Tab-separated table of C-alpha atoms in Angstrom:
chain	number	residue	atom	x	y	z
I	171	MET	CA	-5.763	15.528	4.952
I	172	LYS	CA	-5.380	14.234	8.335
I	173	PRO	CA	-1.380	12.776	9.101
I	174	TYR	CA	-0.833	9.801	10.886
I	175	THR	CA	1.777	8.140	12.867
I	176	SER	CA	0.852	4.416	11.310
I	177	LEU	CA	-1.479	2.439	8.580
I	178	LYS	CA	-2.623	0.462	11.602
I	179	SER	CA	-3.705	3.539	13.543
I	180	ILE	CA	-6.079	4.387	10.700
I	181	LEU	CA	-7.326	0.829	10.730
I	182	ALA	CA	-7.996	1.306	14.475
I	183	GLU	CA	-10.330	4.091	13.739
I	184	PHE	CA	-13.068	1.838	11.921
I	185	PHE	CA	-11.966	-1.572	12.615
I	186	PRO	CA	-14.592	-2.043	15.825
I	187	LEU	CA	-17.600	-0.878	13.098
I	188	HIS	CA	-20.424	-2.503	12.419
I	189	ARG	CA	-19.202	-1.874	8.633
I	190	THR	CA	-21.798	-4.102	6.224
I	191	LEU	CA	-22.910	-3.268	2.760
I	192	ALA	CA	-25.167	-0.370	3.698
I	193	SER	CA	-24.824	1.166	7.361
I	194	ASP	CA	-24.397	3.800	9.372
I	195	ASP	CA	-21.058	2.515	10.702
I	196	HIS	CA	-20.211	2.048	7.054
I	197	ASP	CA	-21.185	5.319	6.367
I	198	LYS	CA	-18.532	6.125	9.254
I	199	THR	CA	-15.783	4.464	7.841
I	200	LEU	CA	-16.148	6.265	4.740
I	201	GLU	CA	-15.700	9.454	6.414
I	202	ILE	CA	-12.502	8.093	8.512
I	203	VAL	CA	-10.857	7.067	4.793
I	204	GLY	CA	-11.896	10.578	3.337
I	205	SER	CA	-9.891	12.176	6.503
I	206	TYR	CA	-6.949	10.893	5.423
I	207	MET	CA	-6.814	10.851	1.673
I	208	PRO	CA	-5.094	13.643	-0.490
I	209	ASP	CA	-6.792	16.612	-0.422
I	210	SER	CA	-5.982	17.129	-4.483
I	211	SER	CA	-7.541	13.437	-5.000
I	212	ASN	CA	-11.472	15.066	-4.963
I	213	TYR	CA	-12.717	12.169	-2.419
I	214	THR	CA	-16.384	12.047	-3.181
I	215	ILE	CA	-19.076	10.022	-0.891
I	216	GLU	CA	-21.677	8.604	-3.466
I	217	THR	CA	-25.335	7.778	-2.553
I	218	TYR	CA	-27.365	5.223	-5.115
I	219	THR	CA	-31.177	4.756	-4.431
I	220	PRO	CA	-31.822	1.020	-3.031
I	221	LEU	CA	-33.800	-1.569	-4.980
I	222	GLU	CA	-32.627	0.359	-8.631
I	223	LYS	CA	-31.704	-1.963	-11.067
I	224	ALA	CA	-28.299	-2.825	-11.284
I	225	TRP	CA	-27.795	-4.310	-14.314
I	226	THR	CA	-29.024	-7.668	-13.160
I	227	TRP	CA	-29.008	-7.101	-9.253
I	228	GLN	CA	-30.737	-4.409	-6.889
I	229	VAL	CA	-29.171	-1.845	-5.167
I	230	PRO	CA	-29.058	-3.446	-1.353
I	231	GLU	CA	-31.104	-1.636	1.304
I	232	ARG	CA	-29.751	0.059	4.348
I	233	TYR	CA	-29.393	-2.404	7.069
I	234	VAL	CA	-30.129	-1.012	10.749
I	235	VAL	CA	-29.576	-3.161	13.642
I	236	HIS	CA	-31.250	-1.775	17.150
I	237	GLU	CA	-30.748	-4.764	19.531
I	238	ALA	CA	-29.818	-8.319	19.005
I	239	TYR	CA	-29.520	-11.109	21.752
I	240	LEU	CA	-30.010	-14.317	22.475
I	241	GLU	CA	-30.925	-15.613	26.083
I	242	ILE	CA	-31.519	-18.741	27.928
I	243	GLU	CA	-34.923	-19.113	29.864
I	244	GLY	CA	-34.132	-16.970	33.337
I	245	GLY	CA	-32.770	-14.473	31.651
I	246	GLU	CA	-29.059	-15.146	30.942
I	247	ARG	CA	-27.766	-13.498	27.589
I	248	VAL	CA	-25.402	-15.942	25.975
I	249	VAL	CA	-24.530	-13.328	23.008
I	250	ASP	CA	-25.482	-9.733	22.433
I	251	PHE	CA	-24.934	-7.582	19.256
I	252	LYS	CA	-24.140	-4.511	21.129
I	253	ASN	CA	-20.326	-6.429	22.469
I	254	ASN	CA	-19.676	-7.304	19.063
I	255	PRO	CA	-21.111	-6.930	15.441
I	256	LEU	CA	-20.125	-10.301	14.742
I	257	HIS	CA	-22.903	-12.146	17.013
I	258	ILE	CA	-25.552	-11.717	14.601
I	259	VAL	CA	-25.453	-13.148	10.668
I	260	SER	CA	-25.078	-9.909	8.633
I	261	TYR	CA	-28.240	-8.924	7.340
I	262	SER	CA	-30.449	-10.675	9.635
I	263	LEU	CA	-33.892	-10.366	9.233
I	264	PRO	CA	-35.682	-9.149	12.766
I	265	VAL	CA	-37.002	-12.319	14.659
I	266	ASP	CA	-38.415	-12.660	18.398
I	267	LYS	CA	-38.850	-16.020	19.093
I	268	THR	CA	-38.855	-18.207	21.983
I	269	LEU	CA	-36.929	-21.919	20.676
I	270	SER	CA	-36.496	-25.273	21.810
I	271	PHE	CA	-32.358	-26.051	21.667
I	272	GLU	CA	-33.410	-28.443	18.440
I	273	GLU	CA	-35.405	-25.184	17.036
I	274	LEU	CA	-32.162	-22.796	17.153
I	275	GLN	CA	-29.701	-24.544	16.712
I	276	PRO	CA	-30.017	-24.391	12.631
I	277	HIS	CA	-29.719	-20.654	13.430
I	278	LEU	CA	-26.293	-20.974	15.624
I	279	TYR	CA	-22.466	-20.560	13.819
I	280	PHE	CA	-19.264	-21.224	15.251
I	281	ASN	CA	-16.044	-21.722	13.833
I	282	GLU	CA	-14.956	-25.524	14.050
I	283	LYS	CA	-11.545	-25.362	13.827
I	284	ARG	CA	-11.006	-22.090	16.236
I	285	PRO	CA	-13.504	-22.900	18.720
I	286	HIS	CA	-12.682	-19.141	20.803
I	287	THR	CA	-13.742	-17.162	17.846
I	288	ILE	CA	-16.685	-15.737	16.836
I	289	PRO	CA	-17.067	-16.342	13.056
I	290	TRP	CA	-18.256	-14.034	10.599
I	291	VAL	CA	-20.919	-15.111	8.599
I	292	PHE	CA	-23.236	-13.344	6.276
I	293	LYS	CA	-26.663	-13.831	4.396
I	294	TYR	CA	-27.012	-10.678	2.298
I	295	TYR	CA	-29.532	-12.245	-0.223
I	296	ASP	CA	-30.475	-15.363	1.397
I	297	ARG	CA	-32.705	-13.974	3.839
I	298	ASP	CA	-32.482	-15.576	7.209
I	299	TRP	CA	-31.659	-14.920	10.525
I	300	GLY	CA	-28.847	-16.296	12.872
I	301	PHE	CA	-26.357	-15.669	15.623
I	302	CYS	CA	-22.891	-16.672	15.566
I	303	LEU	CA	-20.699	-17.643	18.719
I	304	PRO	CA	-17.505	-19.252	19.827
I	305	LYS	CA	-17.598	-23.261	19.792
I	306	ASN	CA	-16.622	-23.329	23.088
I	307	VAL	CA	-19.559	-21.494	23.634
I	308	PHE	CA	-22.009	-23.459	21.860
I	309	ASP	CA	-20.982	-26.536	23.609
I	310	LYS	CA	-21.708	-25.409	27.025
I	311	LEU	CA	-25.706	-24.406	26.130
I	312	PRO	CA	-27.953	-26.300	27.713
I	313	ARG	CA	-29.807	-28.555	25.645
I	314	ASP	CA	-33.150	-28.558	27.740
I	315	LYS	CA	-33.832	-25.111	28.285
I	316	LYS	CA	-35.696	-22.500	26.030
I	317	TYR	CA	-34.293	-19.872	24.021
I	318	ARG	CA	-35.172	-16.584	23.777
I	319	ALA	CA	-33.895	-15.218	19.774
I	320	VAL	CA	-34.465	-11.400	19.465
I	321	ILE	CA	-33.019	-9.454	16.470
I	322	LYS	CA	-34.571	-5.610	16.199
I	323	SER	CA	-33.493	-5.020	12.428
I	324	GLU	CA	-35.474	-2.759	9.790
I	325	PHE	CA	-34.044	-2.576	5.848
I	326	VAL	CA	-34.908	0.733	4.764
I	327	THR	CA	-35.058	2.294	1.295
I	328	ASP	CA	-35.134	5.633	1.822
I	329	PRO	CA	-32.690	6.860	-1.017
I	330	LYS	CA	-31.784	9.368	1.217
I	331	GLN	CA	-30.084	6.990	3.164
I	332	GLY	CA	-29.216	5.207	0.489
I	333	PHE	CA	-25.873	2.792	-0.806
I	334	LYS	CA	-22.915	4.512	-0.453
I	335	MET	CA	-19.312	4.394	-1.790
I	336	ALA	CA	-16.683	6.389	-2.073
I	337	THR	CA	-14.005	7.215	-5.277
I	338	ALA	CA	-11.090	9.516	-5.867
I	339	VAL	CA	-8.965	10.540	-8.696
I	340	ILE	CA	-5.123	11.702	-8.559
I	341	HIS	CA	-4.224	12.626	-12.249
I	342	PRO	CA	-0.616	13.113	-13.311
I	343	GLU	CA	1.730	16.035	-13.551
I	344	GLY	CA	-0.038	18.482	-16.025
I	345	GLY	CA	-3.490	17.382	-15.489
I	346	PRO	CA	-5.709	14.224	-17.061
I	347	SER	CA	-4.963	12.659	-20.175
I	348	ALA	CA	-7.688	11.893	-22.106
I	349	SER	CA	-5.854	9.392	-24.351
I	350	ALA	CA	-4.213	7.634	-21.417
I	351	GLY	CA	-7.479	7.015	-19.710
I	352	GLU	CA	-7.370	5.601	-16.067
I	353	ILE	CA	-6.542	2.926	-13.963
I	354	ILE	CA	-8.584	1.625	-11.081
I	355	VAL	CA	-7.585	0.825	-7.413
I	356	GLN	CA	-10.223	-0.645	-5.227
I	357	ALA	CA	-10.816	-1.505	-1.322
I	358	HIS	CA	-13.939	-2.859	0.156
I	359	THR	CA	-15.062	-0.901	3.321
I	360	CYS	CA	-17.624	-3.728	4.581
I	361	HIS	CA	-16.341	-6.423	6.307
I	362	PRO	CA	-17.726	-5.503	10.223
I	363	HIS	CA	-15.034	-6.376	12.812
I	364	GLN	CA	-12.028	-7.466	10.338
I	365	ALA	CA	-8.542	-6.165	10.280
I	366	ASN	CA	-6.851	-7.813	7.517
I	367	ASP	CA	-9.792	-8.842	5.462
I	368	ASP	CA	-10.629	-5.931	4.727
I	369	GLY	CA	-9.450	-3.007	6.336
I	370	ALA	CA	-5.791	-3.504	5.434
I	371	GLY	CA	-6.313	-3.225	1.958
I	372	VAL	CA	-8.382	0.232	2.765
I	373	VAL	CA	-5.250	1.586	4.567
I	374	SER	CA	-2.470	0.367	2.282
I	375	THR	CA	-4.920	2.040	-0.610
I	376	ILE	CA	-4.659	5.021	1.519
I	377	GLU	CA	-0.768	4.840	1.661
I	378	LEU	CA	-0.446	4.329	-1.944
I	379	ALA	CA	-2.703	7.653	-2.211
I	380	ARG	CA	-0.862	9.309	-0.754
I	381	ARG	CA	2.289	8.625	-1.989
I	382	LEU	CA	1.263	8.963	-5.851
I	383	ALA	CA	-0.313	12.530	-4.558
I	384	GLU	CA	2.877	13.788	-3.169
I	385	LYS	CA	5.198	12.382	-6.419
I	386	PRO	CA	2.725	12.350	-9.591
I	387	LEU	CA	2.823	10.304	-12.603
I	388	PRO	CA	4.371	12.013	-15.251
I	389	ALA	CA	2.593	13.781	-17.673
I	390	GLY	CA	0.722	12.161	-20.441
I	391	SER	CA	0.292	9.179	-17.755
I	392	MET	CA	-2.897	7.193	-17.157
I	393	SER	CA	-4.802	9.132	-13.922
I	394	VAL	CA	-5.374	6.934	-11.060
I	395	ARG	CA	-9.278	6.344	-10.373
I	396	PHE	CA	-9.057	4.965	-6.223
I	397	TRP	CA	-12.474	3.449	-5.491
I	398	PHE	CA	-13.824	2.328	-1.693
I	399	GLY	CA	-16.984	0.383	-1.119
I	400	PRO	CA	-19.085	-2.871	-0.475
I	401	GLU	CA	-17.498	-5.959	-2.249
I	402	THR	CA	-18.643	-6.826	-5.566
I	403	ILE	CA	-22.290	-5.428	-5.319
I	404	GLY	CA	-20.891	-1.854	-4.967
I	405	THR	CA	-18.852	-2.561	-8.274
I	406	ILE	CA	-21.887	-3.388	-9.333
I	407	VAL	CA	-23.759	-0.730	-8.956
I	408	TYR	CA	-20.927	1.681	-9.561
I	409	LEU	CA	-20.237	0.732	-12.738
I	410	SER	CA	-23.426	0.372	-13.801
I	411	HIS	CA	-24.580	3.777	-13.276
I	412	ASN	CA	-21.429	5.518	-14.521
I	413	GLU	CA	-21.040	3.174	-17.683
I	414	HIS	CA	-19.749	6.292	-19.812
I	415	LEU	CA	-16.440	5.491	-17.193
I	416	ILE	CA	-15.568	1.915	-18.727
I	417	GLN	CA	-14.078	2.698	-21.957
I	418	ASN	CA	-11.387	5.212	-20.172
I	419	LEU	CA	-10.090	1.905	-17.946
I	420	ARG	CA	-7.156	1.062	-18.925
I	421	GLY	CA	-6.581	-1.493	-16.092
I	422	GLY	CA	-7.054	-2.594	-12.255
I	423	ILE	CA	-5.746	-3.394	-9.067
I	424	PHE	CA	-7.836	-4.771	-6.272
I	425	MET	CA	-5.977	-4.399	-2.621
I	426	GLU	CA	-6.991	-6.534	0.170
I	427	MET	CA	-5.409	-8.220	2.972
I	428	THR	CA	-2.224	-6.746	3.030
I	429	GLY	CA	-1.203	-6.666	6.708
I	430	ASN	CA	-0.458	-10.068	8.005
I	431	LYS	CA	2.906	-11.451	8.106
I	432	ASN	CA	2.898	-13.462	4.892
I	433	LYS	CA	4.279	-12.922	1.567
I	434	ILE	CA	2.950	-10.948	-1.484
I	435	ALA	CA	0.297	-13.242	-3.833
I	436	TRP	CA	-1.319	-11.828	-6.988
I	437	HIS	CA	-3.829	-12.790	-9.525
I	438	HIS	CA	-3.471	-12.586	-13.018
I	439	THR	CA	-5.888	-10.650	-15.233
I	440	ARG	CA	-8.890	-12.945	-17.087
I	441	GLN	CA	-6.503	-12.038	-20.000
I	442	HIS	CA	-3.786	-14.148	-18.181
I	443	THR	CA	-1.241	-12.587	-20.702
I	444	HIS	CA	-1.585	-8.954	-20.879
I	445	LEU	CA	1.060	-5.870	-20.410
I	446	LEU	CA	-0.316	-5.886	-16.929
I	447	ASP	CA	0.117	-8.798	-15.749
I	448	ARG	CA	3.845	-8.497	-17.579
I	449	ILE	CA	4.236	-5.482	-15.652
I	450	THR	CA	3.392	-7.339	-12.368
I	451	HIS	CA	5.444	-9.810	-12.706
I	452	PHE	CA	8.429	-8.037	-13.488
I	453	VAL	CA	7.888	-5.976	-10.203
I	454	VAL	CA	7.273	-8.641	-8.002
I	455	ASN	CA	9.561	-11.199	-9.305
I	456	LYS	CA	11.618	-9.034	-7.162
I	457	SER	CA	10.774	-11.212	-3.734
I	458	ALA	CA	9.363	-14.047	-2.355
I	459	HIS	CA	5.536	-13.968	-4.066
I	460	ASP	CA	2.925	-16.022	-4.886
I	461	GLU	CA	1.827	-16.074	-8.385
I	462	ARG	CA	-2.120	-17.300	-9.428
I	463	ASP	CA	-4.535	-17.438	-11.935
I	464	PHE	CA	-7.115	-14.943	-12.393
I	465	ALA	CA	-10.439	-14.878	-9.739
I	466	ALA	CA	-8.505	-17.737	-7.676
I	467	ALA	CA	-9.165	-17.927	-3.973
I	468	PRO	CA	-10.002	-15.398	-2.851
I	469	ALA	CA	-11.808	-14.280	-5.608
I	470	ASN	CA	-12.929	-10.488	-5.733
I	471	ASP	CA	-14.296	-7.564	-7.656
I	472	GLU	CA	-11.976	-8.193	-10.352
I	473	ARG	CA	-14.947	-10.662	-11.418
I	474	VAL	CA	-16.587	-7.291	-11.846
I	475	ILE	CA	-14.111	-5.139	-13.767
I	476	ASN	CA	-12.502	-8.417	-15.765
I	477	GLY	CA	-15.748	-9.799	-16.134
I	478	PRO	CA	-18.246	-10.077	-18.871
I	479	GLY	CA	-19.504	-6.970	-20.276
I	480	VAL	CA	-16.676	-5.286	-19.036
I	481	ASN	CA	-13.334	-7.007	-19.527
I	482	VAL	CA	-10.845	-4.220	-17.834
I	483	PRO	CA	-7.857	-6.089	-17.572
I	484	CYS	CA	-7.695	-6.342	-13.492
I	485	ILE	CA	-4.727	-8.135	-10.866
I	486	SER	CA	-5.123	-8.297	-6.956
I	487	ILE	CA	-2.680	-7.851	-4.586
I	488	ASN	CA	-2.948	-9.848	-1.437
I	489	ARG	CA	-1.052	-11.703	0.936
I	490	TRP	CA	-4.041	-14.827	1.883
I	491	PRO	CA	-4.204	-16.944	3.154
I	492	TYR	CA	-4.118	-16.929	6.641
I	493	ASP	CA	-5.670	-18.710	9.905
I	494	GLU	CA	-7.437	-16.083	11.584
I	495	TYR	CA	-9.844	-15.058	8.052
I	496	HIS	CA	-13.730	-14.450	8.701
I	497	THR	CA	-13.159	-14.938	12.688
I	498	THR	CA	-12.361	-12.401	15.767
I	499	ASP	CA	-9.060	-13.608	15.551
I	500	ASP	CA	-8.522	-11.212	12.347
I	501	ASN	CA	-7.527	-8.233	14.623
I	502	LEU	CA	-5.509	-5.877	15.145
I	503	ASP	CA	-3.165	-8.009	16.666
I	504	ILE	CA	-2.001	-9.438	13.266
I	505	MET	CA	-1.579	-6.442	11.571
I	506	HIS	CA	1.880	-5.297	10.818
I	507	ASP	CA	2.148	-1.657	9.188
I	508	ASP	CA	6.190	-2.957	7.398
I	509	MET	CA	3.553	-5.445	5.658
I	510	LEU	CA	0.618	-2.588	4.913
I	511	VAL	CA	3.332	-0.271	3.670
I	512	GLY	CA	4.993	-2.902	1.638
I	513	ALA	CA	1.289	-3.821	-0.235
I	514	ALA	CA	1.352	-0.129	-1.218
I	515	GLU	CA	5.052	-0.107	-2.475
I	516	THR	CA	4.375	-2.600	-5.197
I	517	ALA	CA	1.239	-1.445	-6.126
I	518	GLU	CA	3.044	1.645	-6.455
I	519	GLU	CA	5.899	0.627	-8.634
I	520	ILE	CA	3.193	-1.646	-10.731
I	521	ILE	CA	1.054	1.677	-11.321
I	522	ARG	CA	4.105	4.198	-11.801
I	523	MET	CA	5.402	1.848	-14.249
I	524	TYR	CA	2.005	0.897	-16.652
I	525	ALA	CA	0.511	4.068	-15.940
I	526	SER	CA	3.516	6.035	-17.263
I	527	ASN	CA	3.470	3.307	-20.122
I	528	TYR	CA	2.964	4.236	-23.730
I	529	ILE	CA	3.617	2.724	-27.322
I	530	PRO	CA	6.514	5.188	-29.283
I	531	LYS	CA	5.554	5.529	-32.967
I	532	ARG	CA	8.044	6.988	-35.349
I	533	THR	CA	7.713	10.177	-37.243
I	534	PHE	CA	11.165	9.681	-39.167
I	535	ARG	CA	12.594	7.700	-41.993
I	536	GLY	CA	16.392	6.834	-41.729
I	537	PRO	CA	18.766	6.763	-38.985
I	538	VAL	CA	18.517	9.702	-36.842
I	539	PHE	CA	21.174	11.930	-36.568
I	540	LEU	CA	21.676	11.186	-33.041
I	541	SER	CA	24.712	13.802	-31.984
I	542	GLY	CA	23.197	16.821	-34.486
I	543	ASN	CA	20.116	16.473	-31.974
I	544	GLY	CA	21.545	15.753	-28.463
I	545	LEU	CA	20.506	12.240	-28.473
I	546	TRP	CA	24.168	10.751	-28.662
I	547	VAL	CA	24.618	8.546	-25.691
I	548	ASP	CA	28.104	8.589	-24.724
I	549	TRP	CA	29.709	4.610	-24.486
I	550	ARG	CA	32.249	5.406	-21.705
I	551	GLU	CA	29.163	7.097	-19.639
I	552	ASN	CA	26.153	4.067	-20.390
I	553	TRP	CA	27.746	1.846	-22.042
I	554	ALA	CA	24.474	-0.556	-22.243
I	555	LEU	CA	22.303	2.270	-23.824
I	556	ASN	CA	24.578	3.229	-26.239
I	557	ARG	CA	24.910	-0.206	-27.611
I	558	ALA	CA	21.073	-0.646	-27.233
I	559	ILE	CA	20.362	2.788	-29.378
I	560	GLU	CA	19.925	1.078	-32.532
I	561	LYS	CA	17.541	-1.795	-31.341
I	562	ILE	CA	15.231	0.588	-29.685
I	563	MET	CA	14.884	3.066	-33.003
I	564	MET	CA	14.219	-0.119	-34.673
I	565	ARG	CA	11.354	-0.800	-32.078
I	566	PHE	CA	9.703	2.540	-32.984
I	567	GLU	CA	6.616	0.959	-35.433
I	568	GLY	CA	3.661	1.584	-33.117
I	569	GLU	CA	3.708	-1.985	-32.233
I	570	LEU	CA	5.548	-1.928	-29.141
I	571	SER	CA	5.232	-0.380	-25.851
I	572	VAL	CA	8.087	1.408	-23.597
I	573	PHE	CA	8.158	-1.534	-21.076
I	574	GLU	CA	8.264	-4.268	-24.325
I	575	ILE	CA	11.210	-2.291	-25.588
I	576	ALA	CA	13.388	-2.287	-22.736
I	577	GLU	CA	12.253	-6.071	-21.775
I	578	GLN	CA	13.250	-6.938	-25.501
I	579	VAL	CA	16.593	-4.805	-25.584
I	580	GLY	CA	17.555	-5.997	-21.519
I	581	LEU	CA	17.892	-2.267	-19.877
I	582	ASP	CA	15.825	-0.761	-16.859
I	583	TYR	CA	12.136	0.500	-17.820
I	584	TRP	CA	13.148	4.124	-16.299
I	585	MET	CA	16.406	4.366	-18.547
I	586	VAL	CA	14.413	3.478	-21.992
I	587	ARG	CA	12.021	5.515	-20.861
I	588	ASP	CA	13.811	8.458	-20.134
I	589	TYR	CA	15.866	7.950	-23.685
I	590	ILE	CA	12.763	8.001	-25.477
I	591	GLU	CA	11.113	10.805	-24.200
I	592	LYS	CA	14.344	12.430	-25.790
I	593	PHE	CA	12.651	11.227	-29.153
I	594	ARG	CA	9.406	12.084	-28.449
I	595	ALA	CA	10.519	15.789	-27.083
I	596	LYS	CA	12.413	15.971	-30.816
I	597	GLY	CA	9.079	15.291	-32.504
I	598	PHE	CA	10.775	12.299	-33.568
I	599	VAL	CA	8.021	9.700	-32.119
I	600	ASP	CA	4.424	10.100	-31.294
I	601	ALA	CA	2.903	8.212	-27.951
I	602	LEU	CA	0.408	6.439	-28.640
I	603	PRO	CA	-1.703	5.223	-25.713
I	604	ILE	CA	-1.922	1.910	-24.595
I	605	PRO	CA	-5.226	0.332	-25.877
I	606	SER	CA	-8.677	-0.561	-23.655
I	607	GLU	CA	-9.873	-3.853	-23.380
I	608	ALA	CA	-13.194	-2.402	-21.821
I	609	GLN	CA	-16.682	-2.996	-23.438
I	610	SER	CA	-19.375	-1.390	-22.679
I	611	ALA	CA	-22.946	-2.808	-21.645
């Protein structure tokens, strides 16, 4: 596990790479991410065979660009892929044509609102070709000249050079608990030359992983599974090839766009009032934030995790919107370490509460003899907890979680959990896991 001076410094390593769905630079990105993940997380890069079925989709081919440029007749080069990977539409078909401006124009893309920038445009499934350039450059192109468009690209289906993603798992103290299950945290690695979308979410997730490895969750908590890979199709491929994992997932968090100067925005689960929603609301309510519906813009992999036939409650955390989105202005200049770290801290607090939560079920009858079992709380030391003991014990019927009990008695979660753990240590309550809502396909 490599040390780092800042999260922004990690992002700088992979920011300029041509990180598309499956490419050599995407592979490099996964390797960079792995070098910073905790050694104990068993970070593993997985490869899937191109064109294999993935539910109703198929595994994408590897995309290789050898050369790509646009020239005005006479040899003046307008755009060149080697200068910036955003200069071509991602997954452009190979082309070598001489065209009039009228023939070329439908294949040129620019951003009206930010005319000095190169936009990021992708056509993964609607196979076509195109070039991206600043509006300022487009406006100056001669309309009466011929143009040569060259894209030397190929789509590789060799299984050895397949579609890649990476996973890691950090367990609580004492190792994994089969009954507690896992919560999954996801971040994208497939947006070329974009810092906030999506590199920021990746480095915030690395920070989160290192925090959970340094200070593990309490014994019996959920394990935390980390996933890095291409947007949407990556999660579809992963889950369709690992359906056995679905029933073990108790929740999910998607991390993206965490580095710009904006307040935290969080999106509800599809269930909207799930325990994960309520814990997230409790955590983020301490500071300025935006609260949004499930899969409201920007919608991401929560649509898969929390979608049909899977249905794992999943929230997302971001700092969207921001003006630089999907342009060359989405760069390291708009990244701020305090924002990157702040998003990791928010996710950490949510996970520590949600993953350590459980449902206490009493094994006793009648009021517990508190002082005789070392469970009495001196009112002079903790008046609030002393006054709440009866209320807490009345809620050990196997219906409410620790968080819900703390919520109802108006006390801090960790205070209530620590106290209930004393009952558990005496054998007076059993810990029932948070139930899974996941559905296997």
